[in-house]
mmCIF file of C-alpha atoms in Angstrom:
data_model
loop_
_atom_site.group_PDB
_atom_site.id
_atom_site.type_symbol
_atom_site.label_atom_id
_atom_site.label_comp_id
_atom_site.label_asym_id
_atom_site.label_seq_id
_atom_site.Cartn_x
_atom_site.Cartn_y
_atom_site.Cartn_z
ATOM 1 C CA UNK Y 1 211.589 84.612 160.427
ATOM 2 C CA UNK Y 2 208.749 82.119 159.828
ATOM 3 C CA UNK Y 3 206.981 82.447 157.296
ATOM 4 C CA UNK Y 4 203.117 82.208 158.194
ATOM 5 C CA UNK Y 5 200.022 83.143 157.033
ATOM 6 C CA UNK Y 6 197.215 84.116 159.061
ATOM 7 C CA UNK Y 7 193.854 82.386 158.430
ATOM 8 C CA UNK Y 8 190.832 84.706 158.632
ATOM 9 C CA UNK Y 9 187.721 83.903 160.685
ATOM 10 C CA UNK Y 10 184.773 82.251 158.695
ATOM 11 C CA UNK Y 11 182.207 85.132 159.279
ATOM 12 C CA UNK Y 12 178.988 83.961 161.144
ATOM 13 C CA UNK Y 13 175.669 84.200 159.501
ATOM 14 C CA UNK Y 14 175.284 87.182 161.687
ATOM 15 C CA UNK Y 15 178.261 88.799 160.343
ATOM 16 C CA UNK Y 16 177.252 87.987 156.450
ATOM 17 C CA UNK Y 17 173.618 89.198 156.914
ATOM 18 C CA UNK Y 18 175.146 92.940 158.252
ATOM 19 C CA UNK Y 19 177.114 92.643 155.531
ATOM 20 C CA UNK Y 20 174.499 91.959 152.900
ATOM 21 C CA UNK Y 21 172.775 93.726 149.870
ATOM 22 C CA UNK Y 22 169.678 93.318 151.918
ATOM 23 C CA UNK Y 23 170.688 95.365 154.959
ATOM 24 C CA UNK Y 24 172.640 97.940 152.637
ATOM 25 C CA UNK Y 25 169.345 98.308 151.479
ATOM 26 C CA UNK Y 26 167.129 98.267 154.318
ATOM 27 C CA UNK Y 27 169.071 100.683 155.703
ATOM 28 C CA UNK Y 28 169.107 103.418 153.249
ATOM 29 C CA UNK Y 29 165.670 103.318 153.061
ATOM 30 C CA UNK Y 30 164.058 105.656 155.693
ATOM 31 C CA UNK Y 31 160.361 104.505 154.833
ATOM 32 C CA UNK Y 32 161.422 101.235 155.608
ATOM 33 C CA UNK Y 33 163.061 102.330 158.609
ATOM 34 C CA UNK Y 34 160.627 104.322 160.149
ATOM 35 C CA UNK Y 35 158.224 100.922 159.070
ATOM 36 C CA UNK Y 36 160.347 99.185 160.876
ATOM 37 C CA UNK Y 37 160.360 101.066 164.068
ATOM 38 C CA UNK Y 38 156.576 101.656 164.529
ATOM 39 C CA UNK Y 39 155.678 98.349 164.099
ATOM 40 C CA UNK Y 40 158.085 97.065 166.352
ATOM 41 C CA UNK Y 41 156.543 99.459 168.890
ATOM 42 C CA UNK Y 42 153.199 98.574 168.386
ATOM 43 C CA UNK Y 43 153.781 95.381 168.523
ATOM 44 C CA UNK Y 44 155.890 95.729 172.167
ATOM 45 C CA UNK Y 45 153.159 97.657 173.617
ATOM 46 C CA UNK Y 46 150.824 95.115 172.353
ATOM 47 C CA UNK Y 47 152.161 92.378 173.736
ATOM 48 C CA UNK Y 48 153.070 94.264 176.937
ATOM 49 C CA UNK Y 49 149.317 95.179 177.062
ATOM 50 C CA UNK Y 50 149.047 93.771 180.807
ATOM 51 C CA UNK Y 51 151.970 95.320 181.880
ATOM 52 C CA UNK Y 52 151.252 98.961 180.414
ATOM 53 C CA UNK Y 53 147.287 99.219 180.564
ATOM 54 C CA UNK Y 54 145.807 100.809 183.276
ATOM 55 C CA UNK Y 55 142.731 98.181 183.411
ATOM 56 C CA UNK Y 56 141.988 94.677 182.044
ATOM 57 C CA UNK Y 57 139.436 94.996 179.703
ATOM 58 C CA UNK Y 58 138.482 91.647 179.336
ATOM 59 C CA UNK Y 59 137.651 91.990 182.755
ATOM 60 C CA UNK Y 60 134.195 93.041 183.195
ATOM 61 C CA UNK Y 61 133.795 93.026 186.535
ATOM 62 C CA UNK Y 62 136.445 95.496 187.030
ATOM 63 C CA UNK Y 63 134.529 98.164 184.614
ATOM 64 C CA UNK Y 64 132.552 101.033 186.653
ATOM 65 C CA UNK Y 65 129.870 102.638 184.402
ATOM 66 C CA UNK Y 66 130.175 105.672 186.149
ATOM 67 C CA UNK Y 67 133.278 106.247 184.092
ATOM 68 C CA UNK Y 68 131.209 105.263 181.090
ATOM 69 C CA UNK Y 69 132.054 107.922 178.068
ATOM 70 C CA UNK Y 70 134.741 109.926 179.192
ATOM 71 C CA UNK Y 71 136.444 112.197 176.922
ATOM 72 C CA UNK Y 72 140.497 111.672 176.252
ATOM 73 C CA UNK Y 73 142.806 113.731 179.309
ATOM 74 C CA UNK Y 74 143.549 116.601 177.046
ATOM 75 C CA UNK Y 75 139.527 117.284 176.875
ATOM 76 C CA UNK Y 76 137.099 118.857 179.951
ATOM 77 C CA UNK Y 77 136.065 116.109 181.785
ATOM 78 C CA UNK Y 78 139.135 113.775 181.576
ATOM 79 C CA UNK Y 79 140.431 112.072 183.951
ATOM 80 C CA UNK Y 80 143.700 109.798 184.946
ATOM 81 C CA UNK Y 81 144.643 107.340 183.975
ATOM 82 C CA UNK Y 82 141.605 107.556 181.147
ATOM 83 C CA UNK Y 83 144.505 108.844 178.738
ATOM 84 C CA UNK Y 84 142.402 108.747 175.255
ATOM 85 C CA UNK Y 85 139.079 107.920 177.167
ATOM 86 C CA UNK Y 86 136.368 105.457 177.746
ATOM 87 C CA UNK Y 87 133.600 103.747 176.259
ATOM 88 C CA UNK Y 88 130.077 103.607 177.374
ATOM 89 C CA UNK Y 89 131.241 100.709 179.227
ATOM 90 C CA UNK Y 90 133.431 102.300 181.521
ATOM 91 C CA UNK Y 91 136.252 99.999 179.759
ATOM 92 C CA UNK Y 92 139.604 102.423 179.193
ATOM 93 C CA UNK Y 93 140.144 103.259 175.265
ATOM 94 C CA UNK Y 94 143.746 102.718 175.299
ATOM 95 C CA UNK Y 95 143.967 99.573 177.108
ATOM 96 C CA UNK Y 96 141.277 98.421 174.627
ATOM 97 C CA UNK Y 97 143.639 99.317 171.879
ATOM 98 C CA UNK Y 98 146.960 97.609 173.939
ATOM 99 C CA UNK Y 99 144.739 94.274 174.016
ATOM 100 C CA UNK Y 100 142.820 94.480 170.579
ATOM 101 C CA UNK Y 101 145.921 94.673 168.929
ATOM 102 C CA UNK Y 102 147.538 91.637 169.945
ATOM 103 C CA UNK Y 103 144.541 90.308 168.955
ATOM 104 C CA UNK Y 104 144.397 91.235 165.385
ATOM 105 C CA UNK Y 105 148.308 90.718 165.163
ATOM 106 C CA UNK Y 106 147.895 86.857 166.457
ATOM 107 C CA UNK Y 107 145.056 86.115 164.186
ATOM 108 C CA UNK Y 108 147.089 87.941 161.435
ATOM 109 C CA UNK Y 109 150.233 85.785 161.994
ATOM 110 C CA UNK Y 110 148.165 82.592 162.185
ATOM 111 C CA UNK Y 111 146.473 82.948 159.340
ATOM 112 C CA UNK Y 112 149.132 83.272 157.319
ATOM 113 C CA UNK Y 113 151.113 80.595 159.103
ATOM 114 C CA UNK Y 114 148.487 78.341 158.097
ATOM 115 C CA UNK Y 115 147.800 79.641 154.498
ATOM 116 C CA UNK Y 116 151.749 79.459 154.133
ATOM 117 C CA UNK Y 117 151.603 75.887 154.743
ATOM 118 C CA UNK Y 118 148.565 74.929 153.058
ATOM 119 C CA UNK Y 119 149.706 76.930 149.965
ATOM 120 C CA UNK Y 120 153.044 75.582 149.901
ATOM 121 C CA UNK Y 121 151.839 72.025 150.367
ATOM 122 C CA UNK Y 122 149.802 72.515 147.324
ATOM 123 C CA UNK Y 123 151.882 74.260 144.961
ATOM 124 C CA UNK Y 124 154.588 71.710 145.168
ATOM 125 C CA UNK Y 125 152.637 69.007 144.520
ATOM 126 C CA UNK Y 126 150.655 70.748 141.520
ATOM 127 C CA UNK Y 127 153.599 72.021 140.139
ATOM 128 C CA UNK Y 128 155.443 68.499 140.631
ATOM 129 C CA UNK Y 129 153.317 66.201 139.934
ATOM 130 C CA UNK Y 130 150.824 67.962 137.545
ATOM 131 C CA UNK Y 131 147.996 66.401 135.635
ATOM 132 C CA UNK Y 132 145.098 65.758 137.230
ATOM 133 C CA UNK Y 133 146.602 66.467 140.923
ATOM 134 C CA UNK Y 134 147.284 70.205 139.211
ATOM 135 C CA UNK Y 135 143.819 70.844 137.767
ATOM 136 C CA UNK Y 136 141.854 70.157 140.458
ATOM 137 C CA UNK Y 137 143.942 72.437 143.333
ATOM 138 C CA UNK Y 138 144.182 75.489 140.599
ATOM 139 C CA UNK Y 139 140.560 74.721 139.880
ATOM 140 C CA UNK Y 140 139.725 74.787 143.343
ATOM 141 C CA UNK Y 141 141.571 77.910 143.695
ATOM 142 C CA UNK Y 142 139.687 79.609 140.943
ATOM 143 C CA UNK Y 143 136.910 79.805 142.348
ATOM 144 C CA UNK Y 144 137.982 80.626 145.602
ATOM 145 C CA UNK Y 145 139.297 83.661 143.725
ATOM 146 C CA UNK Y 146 136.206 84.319 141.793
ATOM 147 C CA UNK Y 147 134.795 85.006 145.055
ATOM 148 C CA UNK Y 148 135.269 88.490 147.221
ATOM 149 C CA UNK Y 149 137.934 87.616 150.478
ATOM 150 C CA UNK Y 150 135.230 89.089 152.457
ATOM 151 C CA UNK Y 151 132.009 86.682 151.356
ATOM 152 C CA UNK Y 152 134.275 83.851 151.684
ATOM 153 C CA UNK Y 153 135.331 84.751 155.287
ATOM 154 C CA UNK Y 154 131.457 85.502 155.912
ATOM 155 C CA UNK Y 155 130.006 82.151 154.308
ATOM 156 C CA UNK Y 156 133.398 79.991 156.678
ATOM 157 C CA UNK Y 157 132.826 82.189 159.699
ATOM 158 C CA UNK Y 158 129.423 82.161 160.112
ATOM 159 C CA UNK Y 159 129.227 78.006 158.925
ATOM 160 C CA UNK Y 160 131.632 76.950 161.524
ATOM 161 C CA UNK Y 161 130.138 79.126 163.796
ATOM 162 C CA UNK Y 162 126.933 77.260 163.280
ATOM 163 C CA UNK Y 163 128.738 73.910 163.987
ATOM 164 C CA UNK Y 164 130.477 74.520 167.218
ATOM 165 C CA UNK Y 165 128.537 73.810 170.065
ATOM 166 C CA UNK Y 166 127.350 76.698 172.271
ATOM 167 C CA UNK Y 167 130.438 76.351 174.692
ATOM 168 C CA UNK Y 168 132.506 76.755 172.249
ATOM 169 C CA UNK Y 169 131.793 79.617 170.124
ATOM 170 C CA UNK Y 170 133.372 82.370 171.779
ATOM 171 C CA UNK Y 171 136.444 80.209 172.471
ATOM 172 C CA UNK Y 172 137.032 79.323 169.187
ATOM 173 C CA UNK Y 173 136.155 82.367 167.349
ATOM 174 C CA UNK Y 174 139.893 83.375 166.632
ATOM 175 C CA UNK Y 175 140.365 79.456 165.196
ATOM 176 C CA UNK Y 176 137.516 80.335 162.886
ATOM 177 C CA UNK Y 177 138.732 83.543 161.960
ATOM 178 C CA UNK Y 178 142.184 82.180 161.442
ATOM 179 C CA UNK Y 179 140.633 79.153 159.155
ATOM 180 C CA UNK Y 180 138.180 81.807 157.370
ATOM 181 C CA UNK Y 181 141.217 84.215 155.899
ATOM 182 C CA UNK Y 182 143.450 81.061 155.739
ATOM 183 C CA UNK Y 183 140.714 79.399 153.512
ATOM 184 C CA UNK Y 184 141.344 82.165 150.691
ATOM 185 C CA UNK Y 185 144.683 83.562 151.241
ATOM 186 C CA UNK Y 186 146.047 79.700 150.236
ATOM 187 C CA UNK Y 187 145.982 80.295 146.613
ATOM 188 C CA UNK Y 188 148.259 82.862 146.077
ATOM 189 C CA UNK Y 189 151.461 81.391 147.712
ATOM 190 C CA UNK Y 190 150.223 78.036 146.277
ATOM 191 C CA UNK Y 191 150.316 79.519 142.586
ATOM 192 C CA UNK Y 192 153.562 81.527 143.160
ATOM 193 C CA UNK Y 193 155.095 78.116 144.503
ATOM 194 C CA UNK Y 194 153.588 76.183 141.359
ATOM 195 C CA UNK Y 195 155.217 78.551 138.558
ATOM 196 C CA UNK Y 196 158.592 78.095 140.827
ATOM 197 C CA UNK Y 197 158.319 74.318 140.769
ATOM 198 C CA UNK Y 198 157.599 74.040 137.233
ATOM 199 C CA UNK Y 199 160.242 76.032 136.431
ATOM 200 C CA UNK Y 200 162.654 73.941 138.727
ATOM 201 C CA UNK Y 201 162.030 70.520 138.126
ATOM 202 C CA UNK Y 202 163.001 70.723 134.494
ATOM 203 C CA UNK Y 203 166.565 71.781 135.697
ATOM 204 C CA UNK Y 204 169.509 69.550 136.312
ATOM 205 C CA UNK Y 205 170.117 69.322 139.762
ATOM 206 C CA UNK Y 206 166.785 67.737 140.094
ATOM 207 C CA UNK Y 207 166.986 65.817 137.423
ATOM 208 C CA UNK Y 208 170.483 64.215 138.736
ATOM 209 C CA UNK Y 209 168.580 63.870 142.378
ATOM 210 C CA UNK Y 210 165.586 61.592 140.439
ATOM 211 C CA UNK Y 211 168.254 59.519 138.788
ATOM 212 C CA UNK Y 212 170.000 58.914 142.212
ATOM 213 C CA UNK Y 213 166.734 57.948 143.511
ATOM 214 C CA UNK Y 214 165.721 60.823 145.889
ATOM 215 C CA UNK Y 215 162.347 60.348 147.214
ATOM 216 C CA UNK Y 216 159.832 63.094 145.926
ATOM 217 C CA UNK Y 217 159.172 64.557 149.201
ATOM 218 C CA UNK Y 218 162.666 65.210 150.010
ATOM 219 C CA UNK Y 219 163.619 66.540 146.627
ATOM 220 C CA UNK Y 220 160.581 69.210 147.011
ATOM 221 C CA UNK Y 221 161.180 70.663 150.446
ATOM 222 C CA UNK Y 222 165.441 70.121 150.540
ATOM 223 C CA UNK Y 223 165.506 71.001 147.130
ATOM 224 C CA UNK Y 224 162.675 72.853 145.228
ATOM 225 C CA UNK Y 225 161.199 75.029 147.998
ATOM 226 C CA UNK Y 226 164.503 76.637 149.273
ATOM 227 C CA UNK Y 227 164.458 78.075 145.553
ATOM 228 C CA UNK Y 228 160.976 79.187 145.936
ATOM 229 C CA UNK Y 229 161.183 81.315 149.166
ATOM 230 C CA UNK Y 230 161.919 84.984 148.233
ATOM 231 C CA UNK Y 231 158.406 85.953 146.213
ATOM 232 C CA UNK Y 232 156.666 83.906 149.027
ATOM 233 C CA UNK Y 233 158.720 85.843 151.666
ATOM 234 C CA UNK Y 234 157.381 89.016 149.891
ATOM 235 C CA UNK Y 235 153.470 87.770 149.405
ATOM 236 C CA UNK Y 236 153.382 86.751 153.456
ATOM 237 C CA UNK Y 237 154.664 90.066 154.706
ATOM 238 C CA UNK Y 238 152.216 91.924 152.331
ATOM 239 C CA UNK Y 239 149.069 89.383 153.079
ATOM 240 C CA UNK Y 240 149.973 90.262 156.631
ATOM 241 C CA UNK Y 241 148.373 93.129 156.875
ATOM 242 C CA UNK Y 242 145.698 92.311 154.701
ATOM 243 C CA UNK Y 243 145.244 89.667 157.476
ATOM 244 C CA UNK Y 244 144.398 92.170 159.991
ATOM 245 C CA UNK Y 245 142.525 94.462 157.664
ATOM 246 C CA UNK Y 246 140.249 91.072 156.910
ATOM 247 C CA UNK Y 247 139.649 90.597 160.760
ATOM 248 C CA UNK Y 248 138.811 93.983 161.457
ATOM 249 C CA UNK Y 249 136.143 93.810 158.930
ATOM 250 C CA UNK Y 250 134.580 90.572 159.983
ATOM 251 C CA UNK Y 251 134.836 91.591 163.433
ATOM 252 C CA UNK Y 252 133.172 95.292 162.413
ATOM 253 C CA UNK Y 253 130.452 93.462 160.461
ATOM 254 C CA UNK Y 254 129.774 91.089 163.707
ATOM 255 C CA UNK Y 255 131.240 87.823 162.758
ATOM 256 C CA UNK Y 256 134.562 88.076 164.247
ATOM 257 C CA UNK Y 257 135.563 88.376 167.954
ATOM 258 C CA UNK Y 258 133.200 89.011 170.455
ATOM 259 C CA UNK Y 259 132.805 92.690 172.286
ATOM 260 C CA UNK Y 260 134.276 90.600 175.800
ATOM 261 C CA UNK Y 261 137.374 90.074 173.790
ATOM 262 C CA UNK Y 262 137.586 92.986 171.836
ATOM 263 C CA UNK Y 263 139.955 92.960 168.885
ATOM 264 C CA UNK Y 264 140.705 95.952 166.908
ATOM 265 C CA UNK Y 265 137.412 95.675 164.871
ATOM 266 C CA UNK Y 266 135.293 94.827 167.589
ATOM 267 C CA UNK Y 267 136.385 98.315 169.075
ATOM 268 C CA UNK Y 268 135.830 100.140 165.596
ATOM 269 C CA UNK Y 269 132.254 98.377 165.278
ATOM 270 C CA UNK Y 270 131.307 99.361 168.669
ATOM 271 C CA UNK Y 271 132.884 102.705 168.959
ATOM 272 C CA UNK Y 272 130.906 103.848 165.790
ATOM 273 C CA UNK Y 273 127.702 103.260 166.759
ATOM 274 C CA UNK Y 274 128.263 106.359 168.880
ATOM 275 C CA UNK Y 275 129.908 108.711 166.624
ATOM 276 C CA UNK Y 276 127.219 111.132 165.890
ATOM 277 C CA UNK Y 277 126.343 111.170 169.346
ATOM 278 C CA UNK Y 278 129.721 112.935 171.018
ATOM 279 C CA UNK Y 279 131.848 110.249 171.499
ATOM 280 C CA UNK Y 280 134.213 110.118 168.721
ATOM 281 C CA UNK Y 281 137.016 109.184 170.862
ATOM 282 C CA UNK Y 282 135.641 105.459 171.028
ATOM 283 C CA UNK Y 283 135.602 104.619 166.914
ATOM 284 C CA UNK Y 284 138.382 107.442 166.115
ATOM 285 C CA UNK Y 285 141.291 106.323 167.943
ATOM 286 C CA UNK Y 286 141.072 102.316 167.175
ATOM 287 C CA UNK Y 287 140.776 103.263 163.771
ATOM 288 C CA UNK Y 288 143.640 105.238 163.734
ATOM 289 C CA UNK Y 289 145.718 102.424 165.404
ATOM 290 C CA UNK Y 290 144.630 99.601 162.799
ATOM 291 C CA UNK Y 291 145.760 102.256 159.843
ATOM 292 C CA UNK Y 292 149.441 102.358 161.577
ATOM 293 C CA UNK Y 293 149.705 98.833 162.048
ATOM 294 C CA UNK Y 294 148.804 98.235 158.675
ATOM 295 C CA UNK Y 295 150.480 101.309 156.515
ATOM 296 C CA UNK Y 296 153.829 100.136 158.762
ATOM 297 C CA UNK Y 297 153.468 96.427 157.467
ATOM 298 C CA UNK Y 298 152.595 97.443 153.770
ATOM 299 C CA UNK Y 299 156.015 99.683 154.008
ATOM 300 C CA UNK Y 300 157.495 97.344 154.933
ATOM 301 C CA UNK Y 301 156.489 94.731 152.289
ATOM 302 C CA UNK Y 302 156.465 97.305 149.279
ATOM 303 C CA UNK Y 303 160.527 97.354 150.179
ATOM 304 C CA UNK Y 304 161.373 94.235 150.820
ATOM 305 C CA UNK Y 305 159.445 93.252 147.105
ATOM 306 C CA UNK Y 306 161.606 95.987 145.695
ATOM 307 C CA UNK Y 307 164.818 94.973 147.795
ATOM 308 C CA UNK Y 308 164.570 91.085 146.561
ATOM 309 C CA UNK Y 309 163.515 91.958 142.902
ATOM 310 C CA UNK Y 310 167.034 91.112 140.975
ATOM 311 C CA UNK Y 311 165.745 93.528 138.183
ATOM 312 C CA UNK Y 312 165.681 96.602 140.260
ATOM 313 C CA UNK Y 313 169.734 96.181 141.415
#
């Protein structure tokens, strides 16, 4: 009889991540759960917009103004495939919503793509290198905060705006907007991922990699960053929304995307021009779309900050 011993599989990263704390608790939370599964819905049927809207409305020549202001299916005077109405375009409210959407959830995922990078690029260094490299990017970022997130938008949106040449404007109005939120939103990851470095660099591992003769660059982003992820995992999911929320109000107060390529806010800015007058189908149901997406992401981010915080296990 021979005497072996089976060897076990190495579990996949799969495997380990079903078998985590993280899904445990992700899991047994139904808020997060039910998070979870209406914003992967909305974001399906947003990107699926072309595929599930009855009409393209970025296509104006395909809007007839004789169905201008008709009232959602349910209502007297509906009509198919109008489901939740029109404007006083003619343009279908729910295909609107489909498209806007994707809009607002692109600009909100580039804009904090780029903050993420720009913040972590600067809180490394400051928290590094300190001195004088330090002081001025905090200072900079002080009075970036002193400022309202909304002015500063304004004052970058409306600047660049100024700058781009004619044929240009509408094109690269989501660029703006994406460099307008980015231009604030920076400072937080870049402060969270300066207390983390300063914290780091002072322990041995690094120390050991300095003596060996590691270059700087390597020994923040192989080294120092991995250690810095989970509270800027946490800040992006919760700026996300905040993202959107930003966009919708630029593009409500007119400085964000244009009514031919209507994003959530556009929709909510035109629709409520036209509230008092009987067509509260055109501001109400937007607005209720852009308080899903965002309630869903905040769920989401209020548990995964309470799933990652080692003082709450």
């Amino acid at each position: 009889m021979s005497d072996q011993t089976s060897v076990k599989a190495v579990p996949t990263r799969m495997e380990r991540f079903w078998d985590s704390d993280l899904w445990w608790s992700f899991k047994s939370h139904k808020s997060a759960v039910g998070a979870a599964i209406v914003l992967l819905l909305v974001i399906i049927t947003a990107f699926l917009a072309p595929v599930l809207s009855p009409q393209n409305p970025y296509d104006l020549a395909a809007l007839e103004l004789w169905n201008a202001e008709l009232p959602p299916i349910w209502m007297e005077g509906g009509q198919m495939p109008f489901l939740l109405g029109t404007d006083v375009q003619g343009r279908d409210i729910l295909s609107g919503i489909l498209y806007g959407t994707r809009i607002s959830i692109v600009i909100g995922i580039a804009s904090v793509a780029v903050s993420l990078v720009v913040g972590i690029g600067f809180g490394l260094m400051a928290g590094y290198y300190g001195g004088w490299i330090d002081n001025v990017l905090m200072r900079i970022g002080d009075v970036l905060l002193s400022i309202p997130i909304v002015l500063v938008a304004i004052l970058v949106s409306s600047v660049a705006q100024q700058f781009l040449p004619p044929a240009f404007r509408e094109v690269g109005v989501a660029a703006v907007l994406v460099l307008a939120i980015a231009m604030y939103s920076w400072v937080q990851y870049a402060r969270v991922v300066r207390a983390q470095t300063m914290v780091e660099r002072r322990k041995e591992y690094v120390m050991a990699s300095r003596l060996v003769g590691t270059p700087a660059r390597r020994l923040m982003l192989k080294h120092i960053l991995p250690n810095t992820l989970t509270p800027i995992f946490v800040a992006a999911t919760l700026n996300f929304g905040l993202a959107i929320l930003i966009e919708a109000t630029l593009s409500f107060l007119g400085v964000g995307m244009p009514p031919n390529q209507p994003s959530l806010g556009t929709l909510i800015r035109v629709g409520n021009q036209y509230l008092f007058s009987g067509s509260w189908w055109i501001v109400l149901f937007p607005s209720i779309q852009l308080c899903i997406l965002v309630v869903a992401v905040n769920m989401l981010g209020d548990w995964l900050r309470d799933a990652l915080n080692p003082k709450l296990r």
